[in-house]
Short mmCIF file of C-alpha atoms in Angstrom, two decimals:
data_model
loop_
_atom_site.label_atom_id
_atom_site.label_comp_id
_atom_site.label_asym_id
_atom_site.label_seq_id
_atom_site.Cartn_x
_atom_site.Cartn_y
_atom_site.Cartn_z
CA MET A 1 77.80 4.46 -21.77
CA THR A 2 78.36 8.25 -20.87
CA SER A 3 77.40 10.39 -18.35
CA SER A 4 78.26 12.81 -15.75
CA GLN A 5 77.21 13.60 -11.84
CA GLY A 6 74.03 15.79 -12.50
CA ASN A 7 73.01 18.91 -10.63
CA ARG A 8 72.69 17.85 -7.25
CA ASP A 9 69.72 20.42 -6.54
CA LEU A 10 67.83 18.62 -9.00
CA GLU A 11 64.32 18.64 -7.04
CA SER A 12 63.14 16.15 -4.51
CA CYS A 13 60.47 13.46 -5.60
CA ALA A 14 58.23 14.82 -3.39
CA THR A 15 57.79 18.16 -5.43
CA CYS A 16 58.61 16.81 -8.81
CA LYS A 17 55.77 17.89 -11.18
CA PHE A 18 56.11 14.23 -12.91
CA ARG A 19 55.94 12.10 -9.36
CA ASP A 20 52.07 11.86 -10.09
CA HIS A 21 53.01 9.57 -13.33
CA SER A 22 55.57 7.69 -11.55
CA ILE A 23 55.87 4.51 -9.35
CA PHE A 24 56.55 7.01 -6.38
CA PHE A 25 53.03 8.48 -6.52
CA GLY A 26 51.09 7.65 -2.96
CA LEU A 27 54.52 7.23 -0.91
CA ASN A 28 54.05 9.24 2.51
CA GLY A 29 56.85 11.88 3.30
CA GLU A 30 59.30 10.18 5.14
CA GLN A 31 59.43 7.23 2.56
CA ILE A 32 60.27 10.16 0.18
CA LYS A 33 62.58 11.36 2.41
CA ARG A 34 64.34 8.30 2.31
CA LEU A 35 63.85 7.34 -1.56
CA ASP A 36 65.98 11.24 -2.05
CA THR A 37 68.95 9.91 0.09
CA VAL A 38 69.43 6.65 -2.26
CA LEU A 39 68.94 7.93 -5.48
CA HIS A 40 72.09 8.83 -7.77
CA ILE A 41 71.68 11.70 -10.21
CA ASN A 42 73.08 11.71 -13.58
CA ALA A 43 72.91 13.92 -16.84
CA TYR A 44 73.33 12.50 -19.89
CA PRO A 45 74.12 14.01 -23.39
CA LYS A 46 72.24 13.37 -26.53
CA GLY A 47 72.94 10.41 -28.09
CA ALA A 48 74.14 8.86 -24.57
CA ILE A 49 73.68 5.00 -23.61
CA LEU A 50 72.14 4.07 -20.73
CA CYS A 51 72.44 0.55 -20.77
CA PHE A 52 72.38 -1.95 -23.82
CA GLU A 53 70.26 -4.89 -24.76
CA GLY A 54 71.70 -7.98 -23.23
CA ASP A 55 73.11 -6.16 -20.15
CA ALA A 56 72.57 -7.55 -16.81
CA PRO A 57 70.92 -4.88 -14.76
CA ARG A 58 72.18 -2.69 -12.18
CA GLY A 59 69.30 -1.25 -11.31
CA VAL A 60 66.65 1.08 -12.58
CA HIS A 61 66.80 4.62 -14.35
CA CYS A 62 63.77 7.51 -13.49
CA LEU A 63 63.84 9.74 -16.08
CA CYS A 64 63.57 13.07 -14.76
CA SER A 65 63.96 15.24 -17.76
CA GLY A 66 64.26 14.81 -21.76
CA LYS A 67 63.29 11.93 -23.82
CA ILE A 68 65.14 8.34 -24.20
CA LYS A 69 64.26 5.62 -27.02
CA LEU A 70 64.18 2.01 -26.25
CA THR A 71 65.30 0.35 -29.06
CA ARG A 72 65.46 -3.80 -29.86
CA SER A 73 67.33 -5.26 -32.58
CA SER A 74 65.92 -7.96 -34.71
CA GLY A 75 67.72 -11.39 -36.18
CA ASP A 76 68.60 -9.53 -39.28
CA GLY A 77 70.53 -6.65 -37.68
CA LYS A 78 67.27 -4.31 -38.26
CA THR A 79 66.68 -2.00 -35.15
CA VAL A 80 63.15 -1.46 -33.58
CA ILE A 81 62.28 1.43 -31.96
CA VAL A 82 59.80 -0.17 -28.94
CA LYS A 83 59.36 3.04 -26.94
CA ILE A 84 59.70 6.77 -26.55
CA ALA A 85 60.30 7.13 -22.59
CA SER A 86 59.24 10.86 -21.26
CA PRO A 87 59.80 12.22 -17.91
CA GLY A 88 58.02 10.09 -14.91
CA ASP A 89 58.81 6.71 -16.69
CA ILE A 90 60.96 4.23 -15.32
CA LEU A 91 63.37 2.30 -17.12
CA GLY A 92 64.32 -1.54 -16.25
CA ALA A 93 62.01 -2.77 -13.66
CA GLU A 94 60.74 -5.43 -15.94
CA SER A 95 64.09 -6.63 -15.69
CA ILE A 96 65.02 -6.53 -12.22
CA ILE A 97 61.78 -8.15 -11.61
CA SER A 98 62.38 -10.99 -13.92
CA GLY A 99 65.93 -11.60 -13.45
CA ASN A 100 66.34 -11.68 -16.90
CA ARG A 101 69.01 -9.73 -19.23
CA HIS A 102 67.69 -6.20 -20.59
CA GLU A 103 65.40 -6.69 -23.50
CA VAL A 104 66.23 -3.19 -25.05
CA THR A 105 68.81 -0.49 -25.62
CA ALA A 106 68.01 2.93 -23.55
CA GLU A 107 69.71 5.84 -25.21
CA ALA A 108 69.17 9.44 -25.14
CA LEU A 109 67.15 11.26 -27.57
CA GLU A 110 68.25 14.58 -25.90
CA PRO A 111 70.03 16.33 -22.97
CA CYS A 112 68.61 14.00 -20.08
CA GLN A 113 68.78 14.15 -16.38
CA VAL A 114 68.19 10.52 -14.71
CA LYS A 115 67.67 9.25 -11.05
CA PHE A 116 69.67 5.62 -11.03
CA LEU A 117 68.20 3.46 -7.91
CA ARG A 118 69.96 0.36 -7.25
CA ARG A 119 68.60 -2.92 -7.72
CA GLU A 120 68.68 -4.05 -4.10
CA GLU A 121 67.32 -0.35 -3.06
CA PHE A 122 64.55 -0.99 -5.90
CA LEU A 123 63.55 -4.46 -4.59
CA GLN A 124 63.29 -3.22 -1.26
CA LEU A 125 60.88 -0.50 -2.02
CA ILE A 126 58.34 -2.39 -3.77
CA LYS A 127 58.12 -4.89 -0.96
CA GLU A 128 57.87 -2.40 1.64
CA ASN A 129 55.54 -0.04 -0.37
CA GLY A 130 52.21 -1.19 -1.35
CA PRO A 131 51.34 1.74 -3.19
CA ALA A 132 54.66 1.86 -4.92
CA CYS A 133 54.06 -2.04 -6.17
CA PHE A 134 50.73 -1.74 -7.34
CA ARG A 135 51.92 1.48 -9.21
CA LEU A 136 54.69 -0.54 -10.90
CA ALA A 137 52.05 -3.23 -11.87
CA GLN A 138 49.77 -0.45 -13.18
CA LYS A 139 52.68 1.03 -15.71
CA LEU A 140 53.87 -2.89 -16.71
CA SER A 141 50.45 -3.51 -17.32
CA ASP A 142 50.17 -0.52 -19.38
CA GLU A 143 53.31 -1.41 -21.37
CA LEU A 144 51.91 -4.88 -21.69
CA CYS A 145 48.95 -3.55 -23.64
CA LYS A 146 50.65 -1.03 -25.82
CA SER A 147 53.05 -3.53 -27.16
CA TYR A 148 49.87 -5.40 -28.28
CA VAL A 149 48.81 -2.63 -30.38
CA GLN A 150 52.39 -2.64 -32.12
CA ILE A 151 52.28 -6.30 -32.53
CA ARG A 152 49.11 -6.27 -33.99
CA ASP A 153 50.46 -3.15 -36.51
CA MET A 154 53.81 -4.98 -37.03
CA GLY A 155 52.74 -8.51 -37.78
CA CYS A 156 49.03 -8.37 -38.86
CA LYS A 157 47.98 -7.39 -42.49
CA VAL A 158 48.21 -3.44 -41.77
CA SER A 159 48.98 -1.10 -44.42
CA THR A 160 52.30 0.99 -43.74
CA MET A 161 50.40 4.21 -44.35
CA ALA A 162 48.14 2.96 -41.28
CA ARG A 163 51.09 2.11 -38.89
CA LEU A 164 52.50 5.33 -39.49
CA THR A 165 49.05 7.02 -39.11
CA SER A 166 48.61 4.97 -36.18
CA LEU A 167 52.04 6.11 -34.65
CA LEU A 168 51.38 9.97 -35.28
CA LEU A 169 48.00 9.53 -33.39
CA ARG A 170 49.51 7.82 -30.40
CA LEU A 171 52.44 10.38 -30.42
CA MET A 172 49.99 13.44 -30.58
CA SER A 173 48.25 11.80 -27.11
CA LYS A 174 51.37 11.66 -25.54
CA TYR A 175 53.03 14.92 -26.58
CA GLY A 176 50.44 16.89 -28.70
CA GLU A 177 50.23 20.68 -27.72
CA SER A 178 47.77 23.03 -29.38
CA THR A 179 48.82 25.58 -31.60
CA SER A 180 47.29 28.52 -33.91
CA LEU A 181 48.08 25.78 -37.07
CA GLY A 182 47.22 22.56 -35.46
CA VAL A 183 48.64 20.00 -32.73
CA ARG A 184 52.46 20.67 -32.43
CA LEU A 185 54.21 17.17 -31.73
CA ASN A 186 56.93 18.26 -28.69
CA VAL A 187 59.20 15.02 -29.70
CA LYS A 188 61.93 15.58 -32.37
CA LEU A 189 62.11 12.72 -34.14
CA ARG A 190 64.37 11.97 -37.39
CA GLN A 191 62.46 10.02 -40.27
CA GLU A 192 65.13 6.63 -39.82
CA GLU A 193 63.64 6.86 -36.25
CA LEU A 194 59.96 6.74 -37.61
CA ALA A 195 60.80 3.92 -39.76
CA GLU A 196 62.09 2.14 -37.05
CA MET A 197 58.70 2.51 -35.08
CA ILE A 198 56.48 1.20 -37.78
CA GLY A 199 58.66 -1.40 -39.22
CA ALA A 200 59.25 0.30 -42.56
CA SER A 201 62.03 1.71 -44.55
CA ARG A 202 63.34 5.34 -44.59
CA GLU A 203 62.34 5.55 -47.97
CA THR A 204 58.90 4.50 -47.82
CA THR A 205 58.14 6.50 -44.39
CA SER A 206 59.75 9.71 -46.35
CA ARG A 207 57.31 9.14 -49.07
CA LEU A 208 53.96 8.48 -46.92
CA LEU A 209 55.20 11.69 -44.50
CA THR A 210 55.43 13.70 -48.21
CA LYS A 211 52.04 12.23 -49.22
CA LEU A 212 50.33 13.51 -46.03
CA LYS A 213 51.70 16.76 -46.29
CA LYS A 214 50.50 17.32 -49.57
CA GLN A 215 47.03 16.21 -48.64
CA GLY A 216 47.08 19.34 -46.11
CA ILE A 217 47.13 16.78 -43.10
CA MET A 218 50.39 17.61 -41.64
CA GLN A 219 53.72 19.92 -42.07
CA THR A 220 57.10 19.40 -41.17
CA LYS A 221 59.86 21.85 -40.80
CA GLY A 222 63.29 19.98 -39.93
CA ARG A 223 62.28 17.34 -37.23
CA SER A 224 59.23 19.13 -36.23
CA MET A 225 55.89 17.91 -36.74
CA ILE A 226 52.74 19.66 -36.45
CA ILE A 227 49.23 18.08 -37.29
CA LEU A 228 47.00 20.15 -39.42
CA ASP A 229 43.72 18.21 -39.99
CA LYS A 230 43.33 15.42 -36.87
CA ARG A 231 40.23 13.99 -38.66
CA ALA A 232 42.06 13.43 -42.04
CA LEU A 233 44.59 11.61 -40.21
CA GLU A 234 42.49 9.23 -38.37
CA ASN A 235 40.58 8.91 -41.88
CA GLN A 236 44.06 7.23 -42.72
CA LEU A 237 43.52 4.60 -40.83
CA PHE A 238 40.34 3.12 -42.79
CA PRO A 239 40.44 4.73 -45.91
CA TYR A 240 37.66 2.79 -47.45
#
């Protein structure tokens, strides 16, 4: 794990623009002030590991900036990306609450700033604050519903193109930005990472991306992706 003490001037949780999407939404001014005193700020470079699958959890990571990929290893040595975390997300809460070890490895996709809350302080926060506890339950429920979709796509007889299309549509919903050309996906992923998210080989994923580009549905430049025709992309889910 590689990190450095982050910028001590990183804004307070009270003024953070991502607070509405975090479990801290609903806390009052005094609660936020106390929270700021117990959060530890760290900066992580691209490729840094915040925690490994199987580690005992020490606390939760509150993502302030950047993106983090969460991966899980399969029995045959393959790696599956189960989520791309964004600012406002809390990492490790399910392990703290359940008392289990981390189910995933967390790796920085780009330089990140993260606030760390120790296990005891996190548990005290959710025990004493109903809004934080309820918001956490909402987030964990949302993650569970998303995992059902992933299990359906990976486990049922869904074509690889349909899995790729479903992934691109989810990325559009979360990271899409309208441009004059189409919808730009503000998340840079290698083909290997896209493949790990849909349970396919890099070669198959590359071939399908090329097909979408030839059909004028999307274009790529390096790791940047732009969806040119959303309706045509949606049609790839049910081609017949």
